[in-house]
Amino acid sequence: MKSVTIIGCGAIARYVAQQLRAEESLCLGSVIALPGNEQAARDMLGAEGSIGVSVGELPGEFEEQADLAIDCAGHGALRQHGTSILELGVDLVSVSVGALADRELYSTLLNAAERSGAQLQIVSGAIGGLDALAAARIGGLDRVVYRGRKPPIGWLGSPAESKLDLSQLAEAAVHFAGTAREAALAYPRNANVAASVALAGVGFDDTEVELIADPGLNENVHEIHAEGAFGSFDFEIRGRALPDNPKSSALAAMSVVRSVLNRQAALLI
């Protein structure tokens, strides 16, 4: 039985924990939680397992007890815990792909993984089509564009508030146009998809991004346009949120579960 550690205890973490507990071949062994969230972590973990605010605070030798760690807690959690987990040789699955727009963090995490032989896996998250995009990269990509459309409420707490009157918006409006790196750094809670598209395709600095507030939407819409030696494709997905949190993508949580199950599947697709 493989033991899994989850970082975080928010909506995505709770969904992942619930799904993994149903798998007989997996054991949710521990949770790394923010200080003050220990009770929420205990509720998610159940009677068994351990809780800490860092790898070092979990009992025993982490690398001997955890077969896999899953980051469901955002950019700050990947910064705080990612390097120490990878240095111990434990594979890490993360939803916090936007944090990798920081060149220093990107290098630090990859160096830690290379030294220990561990693997950092970024899940597809709220978007699809990344398998086709990554395959197309092999033959050469000429252009990749990502457009993220959300209802105005979905941009609250982001730089969009200083550029648009979100409460009075009558029609769709672009509030950001630039590179995936700029988007991921400026919109850490909203541009993980842009970062995923960048890593699968032409990179952070060559991926074009538009972020749009659209009062005609009641869901999040993600679009990819790609051109290259393979031809071209356009992909669109309309994503729903998890019931527990209107800002957490249901598909992002599902993609974490899929990544974990794929690690022990006899057939991969």
JSON list of N, CA, C and O in Angstrom, two decimals, residues 4 12 15 22 42 45-46 52 66 78 92 94 106 112 118 125-126 132 134 153 174 201 223 233 237 239-240 250 265:
[
{"chain": "A", "resi": 4, "resn": "VAL", "atom": "N", "xyz": [0.44, 8.40, 0.95]},
{"chain": "A", "resi": 4, "resn": "VAL", "atom": "CA", "xyz": [0.37, 9.70, 0.30]},
{"chain": "A", "resi": 4, "resn": "VAL", "atom": "C", "xyz": [0.29, 10.80, 1.35]},
{"chain": "A", "resi": 4, "resn": "VAL", "atom": "O", "xyz": [-0.44, 10.67, 2.34]},
{"chain": "A", "resi": 12, "resn": "ILE", "atom": "N", "xyz": [-9.88, 21.64, -2.85]},
{"chain": "A", "resi": 12, "resn": "ILE", "atom": "CA", "xyz": [-9.23, 20.65, -3.73]},
{"chain": "A", "resi": 12, "resn": "ILE", "atom": "C", "xyz": [-8.63, 19.52, -2.90]},
{"chain": "A", "resi": 12, "resn": "ILE", "atom": "O", "xyz": [-8.79, 18.34, -3.23]},
{"chain": "A", "resi": 15, "resn": "TYR", "atom": "N", "xyz": [-11.35, 17.16, -1.69]},
{"chain": "A", "resi": 15, "resn": "TYR", "atom": "CA", "xyz": [-11.86, 16.31, -2.77]},
{"chain": "A", "resi": 15, "resn": "TYR", "atom": "C", "xyz": [-10.87, 15.17, -3.05]},
{"chain": "A", "resi": 15, "resn": "TYR", "atom": "O", "xyz": [-11.27, 14.01, -3.18]},
{"chain": "A", "resi": 22, "resn": "ALA", "atom": "N", "xyz": [-10.93, 6.01, -1.09]},
{"chain": "A", "resi": 22, "resn": "ALA", "atom": "CA", "xyz": [-11.71, 4.91, -1.67]},
{"chain": "A", "resi": 22, "resn": "ALA", "atom": "C", "xyz": [-10.84, 3.88, -2.38]},
{"chain": "A", "resi": 22, "resn": "ALA", "atom": "O", "xyz": [-11.34, 2.84, -2.81]},
{"chain": "A", "resi": 42, "resn": "ARG", "atom": "N", "xyz": [-7.28, 17.47, 10.43]},
{"chain": "A", "resi": 42, "resn": "ARG", "atom": "CA", "xyz": [-7.70, 16.25, 11.13]},
{"chain": "A", "resi": 42, "resn": "ARG", "atom": "C", "xyz": [-9.03, 15.74, 10.61]},
{"chain": "A", "resi": 42, "resn": "ARG", "atom": "O", "xyz": [-9.22, 14.53, 10.42]},
{"chain": "A", "resi": 45, "resn": "LEU", "atom": "N", "xyz": [-8.24, 14.07, 7.35]},
{"chain": "A", "resi": 45, "resn": "LEU", "atom": "CA", "xyz": [-7.39, 12.89, 7.46]},
{"chain": "A", "resi": 45, "resn": "LEU", "atom": "C", "xyz": [-8.08, 11.72, 8.12]},
{"chain": "A", "resi": 45, "resn": "LEU", "atom": "O", "xyz": [-7.86, 10.56, 7.76]},
{"chain": "A", "resi": 46, "resn": "GLY", "atom": "N", "xyz": [-8.96, 12.01, 9.09]},
{"chain": "A", "resi": 46, "resn": "GLY", "atom": "CA", "xyz": [-9.59, 10.94, 9.83]},
{"chain": "A", "resi": 46, "resn": "GLY", "atom": "C", "xyz": [-8.80, 10.59, 11.08]},
{"chain": "A", "resi": 46, "resn": "GLY", "atom": "O", "xyz": [-7.88, 11.31, 11.49]},
{"chain": "A", "resi": 52, "resn": "GLY", "atom": "N", "xyz": [1.24, 18.00, 10.41]},
{"chain": "A", "resi": 52, "resn": "GLY", "atom": "CA", "xyz": [2.31, 18.92, 10.75]},
{"chain": "A", "resi": 52, "resn": "GLY", "atom": "C", "xyz": [2.20, 20.16, 9.89]},
{"chain": "A", "resi": 52, "resn": "GLY", "atom": "O", "xyz": [1.45, 20.20, 8.92]},
{"chain": "A", "resi": 66, "resn": "ALA", "atom": "N", "xyz": [6.52, 8.38, 3.30]},
{"chain": "A", "resi": 66, "resn": "ALA", "atom": "CA", "xyz": [5.70, 8.92, 2.21]},
{"chain": "A", "resi": 66, "resn": "ALA", "atom": "C", "xyz": [6.23, 8.43, 0.87]},
{"chain": "A", "resi": 66, "resn": "ALA", "atom": "O", "xyz": [7.42, 8.58, 0.57]},
{"chain": "A", "resi": 78, "resn": "LEU", "atom": "N", "xyz": [4.01, 25.51, -2.43]},
{"chain": "A", "resi": 78, "resn": "LEU", "atom": "CA", "xyz": [5.05, 24.94, -3.27]},
{"chain": "A", "resi": 78, "resn": "LEU", "atom": "C", "xyz": [6.40, 25.57, -2.95]},
{"chain": "A", "resi": 78, "resn": "LEU", "atom": "O", "xyz": [7.43, 24.89, -2.88]},
{"chain": "A", "resi": 92, "resn": "LEU", "atom": "N", "xyz": [6.68, 14.63, -6.10]},
{"chain": "A", "resi": 92, "resn": "LEU", "atom": "CA", "xyz": [5.71, 15.67, -5.73]},
{"chain": "A", "resi": 92, "resn": "LEU", "atom": "C", "xyz": [4.81, 15.98, -6.90]},
{"chain": "A", "resi": 92, "resn": "LEU", "atom": "O", "xyz": [5.28, 16.28, -8.00]},
{"chain": "A", "resi": 94, "resn": "SER", "atom": "N", "xyz": [1.84, 18.60, -8.12]},
{"chain": "A", "resi": 94, "resn": "SER", "atom": "CA", "xyz": [1.45, 19.95, -7.72]},
{"chain": "A", "resi": 94, "resn": "SER", "atom": "C", "xyz": [0.43, 20.56, -8.67]},
{"chain": "A", "resi": 94, "resn": "SER", "atom": "O", "xyz": [0.49, 20.36, -9.88]},
{"chain": "A", "resi": 106, "resn": "TYR", "atom": "N", "xyz": [11.81, 27.90, -10.02]},
{"chain": "A", "resi": 106, "resn": "TYR", "atom": "CA", "xyz": [11.84, 26.87, -11.05]},
{"chain": "A", "resi": 106, "resn": "TYR", "atom": "C", "xyz": [13.17, 26.12, -11.02]},
{"chain": "A", "resi": 106, "resn": "TYR", "atom": "O", "xyz": [13.21, 24.88, -10.99]},
{"chain": "A", "resi": 112, "resn": "ALA", "atom": "N", "xyz": [16.73, 20.34, -7.16]},
{"chain": "A", "resi": 112, "resn": "ALA", "atom": "CA", "xyz": [16.49, 19.42, -6.04]},
{"chain": "A", "resi": 112, "resn": "ALA", "atom": "C", "xyz": [16.02, 18.06, -6.55]},
{"chain": "A", "resi": 112, "resn": "ALA", "atom": "O", "xyz": [16.47, 17.02, -6.06]},
{"chain": "A", "resi": 118, "resn": "ALA", "atom": "N", "xyz": [14.09, 12.43, -7.60]},
{"chain": "A", "resi": 118, "resn": "ALA", "atom": "CA", "xyz": [12.63, 12.57, -7.46]},
{"chain": "A", "resi": 118, "resn": "ALA", "atom": "C", "xyz": [12.06, 13.25, -8.70]},
{"chain": "A", "resi": 118, "resn": "ALA", "atom": "O", "xyz": [12.78, 13.77, -9.55]},
{"chain": "A", "resi": 125, "resn": "GLY", "atom": "N", "xyz": [-4.69, 20.25, -14.43]},
{"chain": "A", "resi": 125, "resn": "GLY", "atom": "CA", "xyz": [-5.51, 21.25, -13.76]},
{"chain": "A", "resi": 125, "resn": "GLY", "atom": "C", "xyz": [-6.84, 21.49, -14.44]},
{"chain": "A", "resi": 125, "resn": "GLY", "atom": "O", "xyz": [-7.53, 20.56, -14.85]},
{"chain": "A", "resi": 126, "resn": "ALA", "atom": "N", "xyz": [-7.20, 22.78, -14.61]},
{"chain": "A", "resi": 126, "resn": "ALA", "atom": "CA", "xyz": [-8.52, 23.14, -15.11]},
{"chain": "A", "resi": 126, "resn": "ALA", "atom": "C", "xyz": [-8.62, 23.11, -16.63]},
{"chain": "A", "resi": 126, "resn": "ALA", "atom": "O", "xyz": [-9.67, 23.44, -17.19]},
{"chain": "A", "resi": 132, "resn": "ALA", "atom": "N", "xyz": [-1.94, 17.02, -26.44]},
{"chain": "A", "resi": 132, "resn": "ALA", "atom": "CA", "xyz": [-1.76, 17.36, -27.85]},
{"chain": "A", "resi": 132, "resn": "ALA", "atom": "C", "xyz": [-0.76, 18.49, -28.02]},
{"chain": "A", "resi": 132, "resn": "ALA", "atom": "O", "xyz": [0.07, 18.47, -28.95]},
{"chain": "A", "resi": 134, "resn": "ALA", "atom": "N", "xyz": [1.76, 19.30, -25.99]},
{"chain": "A", "resi": 134, "resn": "ALA", "atom": "CA", "xyz": [3.11, 18.82, -25.71]},
{"chain": "A", "resi": 134, "resn": "ALA", "atom": "C", "xyz": [3.63, 17.93, -26.84]},
{"chain": "A", "resi": 134, "resn": "ALA", "atom": "O", "xyz": [4.83, 17.97, -27.17]},
{"chain": "A", "resi": 153, "resn": "ILE", "atom": "N", "xyz": [-17.10, 38.19, -11.10]},
{"chain": "A", "resi": 153, "resn": "ILE", "atom": "CA", "xyz": [-16.85, 37.76, -9.72]},
{"chain": "A", "resi": 153, "resn": "ILE", "atom": "C", "xyz": [-15.62, 36.87, -9.61]},
{"chain": "A", "resi": 153, "resn": "ILE", "atom": "O", "xyz": [-14.96, 36.82, -8.58]},
{"chain": "A", "resi": 174, "resn": "VAL", "atom": "N", "xyz": [-11.16, 42.84, -21.90]},
{"chain": "A", "resi": 174, "resn": "VAL", "atom": "CA", "xyz": [-9.83, 42.31, -21.64]},
{"chain": "A", "resi": 174, "resn": "VAL", "atom": "C", "xyz": [-9.17, 43.17, -20.57]},
{"chain": "A", "resi": 174, "resn": "VAL", "atom": "O", "xyz": [-9.11, 44.39, -20.70]},
{"chain": "A", "resi": 201, "resn": "GLY", "atom": "N", "xyz": [3.82, 23.91, -23.96]},
{"chain": "A", "resi": 201, "resn": "GLY", "atom": "CA", "xyz": [4.05, 24.39, -25.31]},
{"chain": "A", "resi": 201, "resn": "GLY", "atom": "C", "xyz": [5.36, 25.13, -25.51]},
{"chain": "A", "resi": 201, "resn": "GLY", "atom": "O", "xyz": [6.43, 24.55, -25.43]},
{"chain": "A", "resi": 223, "resn": "GLU", "atom": "N", "xyz": [-9.44, 28.72, -23.33]},
{"chain": "A", "resi": 223, "resn": "GLU", "atom": "CA", "xyz": [-9.26, 28.49, -24.75]},
{"chain": "A", "resi": 223, "resn": "GLU", "atom": "C", "xyz": [-7.77, 28.42, -25.09]},
{"chain": "A", "resi": 223, "resn": "GLU", "atom": "O", "xyz": [-6.98, 29.20, -24.58]},
{"chain": "A", "resi": 233, "resn": "PHE", "atom": "N", "xyz": [-4.72, 23.72, -33.94]},
{"chain": "A", "resi": 233, "resn": "PHE", "atom": "CA", "xyz": [-5.91, 23.28, -33.22]},
{"chain": "A", "resi": 233, "resn": "PHE", "atom": "C", "xyz": [-6.42, 24.40, -32.34]},
{"chain": "A", "resi": 233, "resn": "PHE", "atom": "O", "xyz": [-5.69, 25.30, -31.92]},
{"chain": "A", "resi": 237, "resn": "ILE", "atom": "N", "xyz": [-12.73, 24.70, -23.15]},
{"chain": "A", "resi": 237, "resn": "ILE", "atom": "CA", "xyz": [-13.39, 23.96, -22.09]},
{"chain": "A", "resi": 237, "resn": "ILE", "atom": "C", "xyz": [-14.12, 24.94, -21.18]},
{"chain": "A", "resi": 237, "resn": "ILE", "atom": "O", "xyz": [-13.62, 26.03, -20.89]},
{"chain": "A", "resi": 239, "resn": "GLY", "atom": "N", "xyz": [-15.48, 25.18, -17.54]},
{"chain": "A", "resi": 239, "resn": "GLY", "atom": "CA", "xyz": [-15.29, 24.47, -16.29]},
{"chain": "A", "resi": 239, "resn": "GLY", "atom": "C", "xyz": [-16.22, 24.92, -15.18]},
{"chain": "A", "resi": 239, "resn": "GLY", "atom": "O", "xyz": [-16.50, 26.11, -15.02]},
{"chain": "A", "resi": 240, "resn": "ARG", "atom": "N", "xyz": [-16.66, 23.95, -14.40]},
{"chain": "A", "resi": 240, "resn": "ARG", "atom": "CA", "xyz": [-17.45, 24.23, -13.20]},
{"chain": "A", "resi": 240, "resn": "ARG", "atom": "C", "xyz": [-16.57, 24.18, -11.96]},
{"chain": "A", "resi": 240, "resn": "ARG", "atom": "O", "xyz": [-15.54, 23.53, -11.96]},
{"chain": "A", "resi": 250, "resn": "ALA", "atom": "N", "xyz": [-13.33, 22.16, -10.42]},
{"chain": "A", "resi": 250, "resn": "ALA", "atom": "CA", "xyz": [-13.61, 20.74, -10.20]},
{"chain": "A", "resi": 250, "resn": "ALA", "atom": "C", "xyz": [-12.65, 19.88, -11.02]},
{"chain": "A", "resi": 250, "resn": "ALA", "atom": "O", "xyz": [-12.14, 18.86, -10.54]},
{"chain": "A", "resi": 265, "resn": "ALA", "atom": "N", "xyz": [-1.28, 2.46, -12.38]},
{"chain": "A", "resi": 265, "resn": "ALA", "atom": "CA", "xyz": [-2.15, 1.80, -13.36]},
{"chain": "A", "resi": 265, "resn": "ALA", "atom": "C", "xyz": [-1.33, 0.92, -14.29]},
{"chain": "A", "resi": 265, "resn": "ALA", "atom": "O", "xyz": [-0.20, 1.24, -14.64]}
]
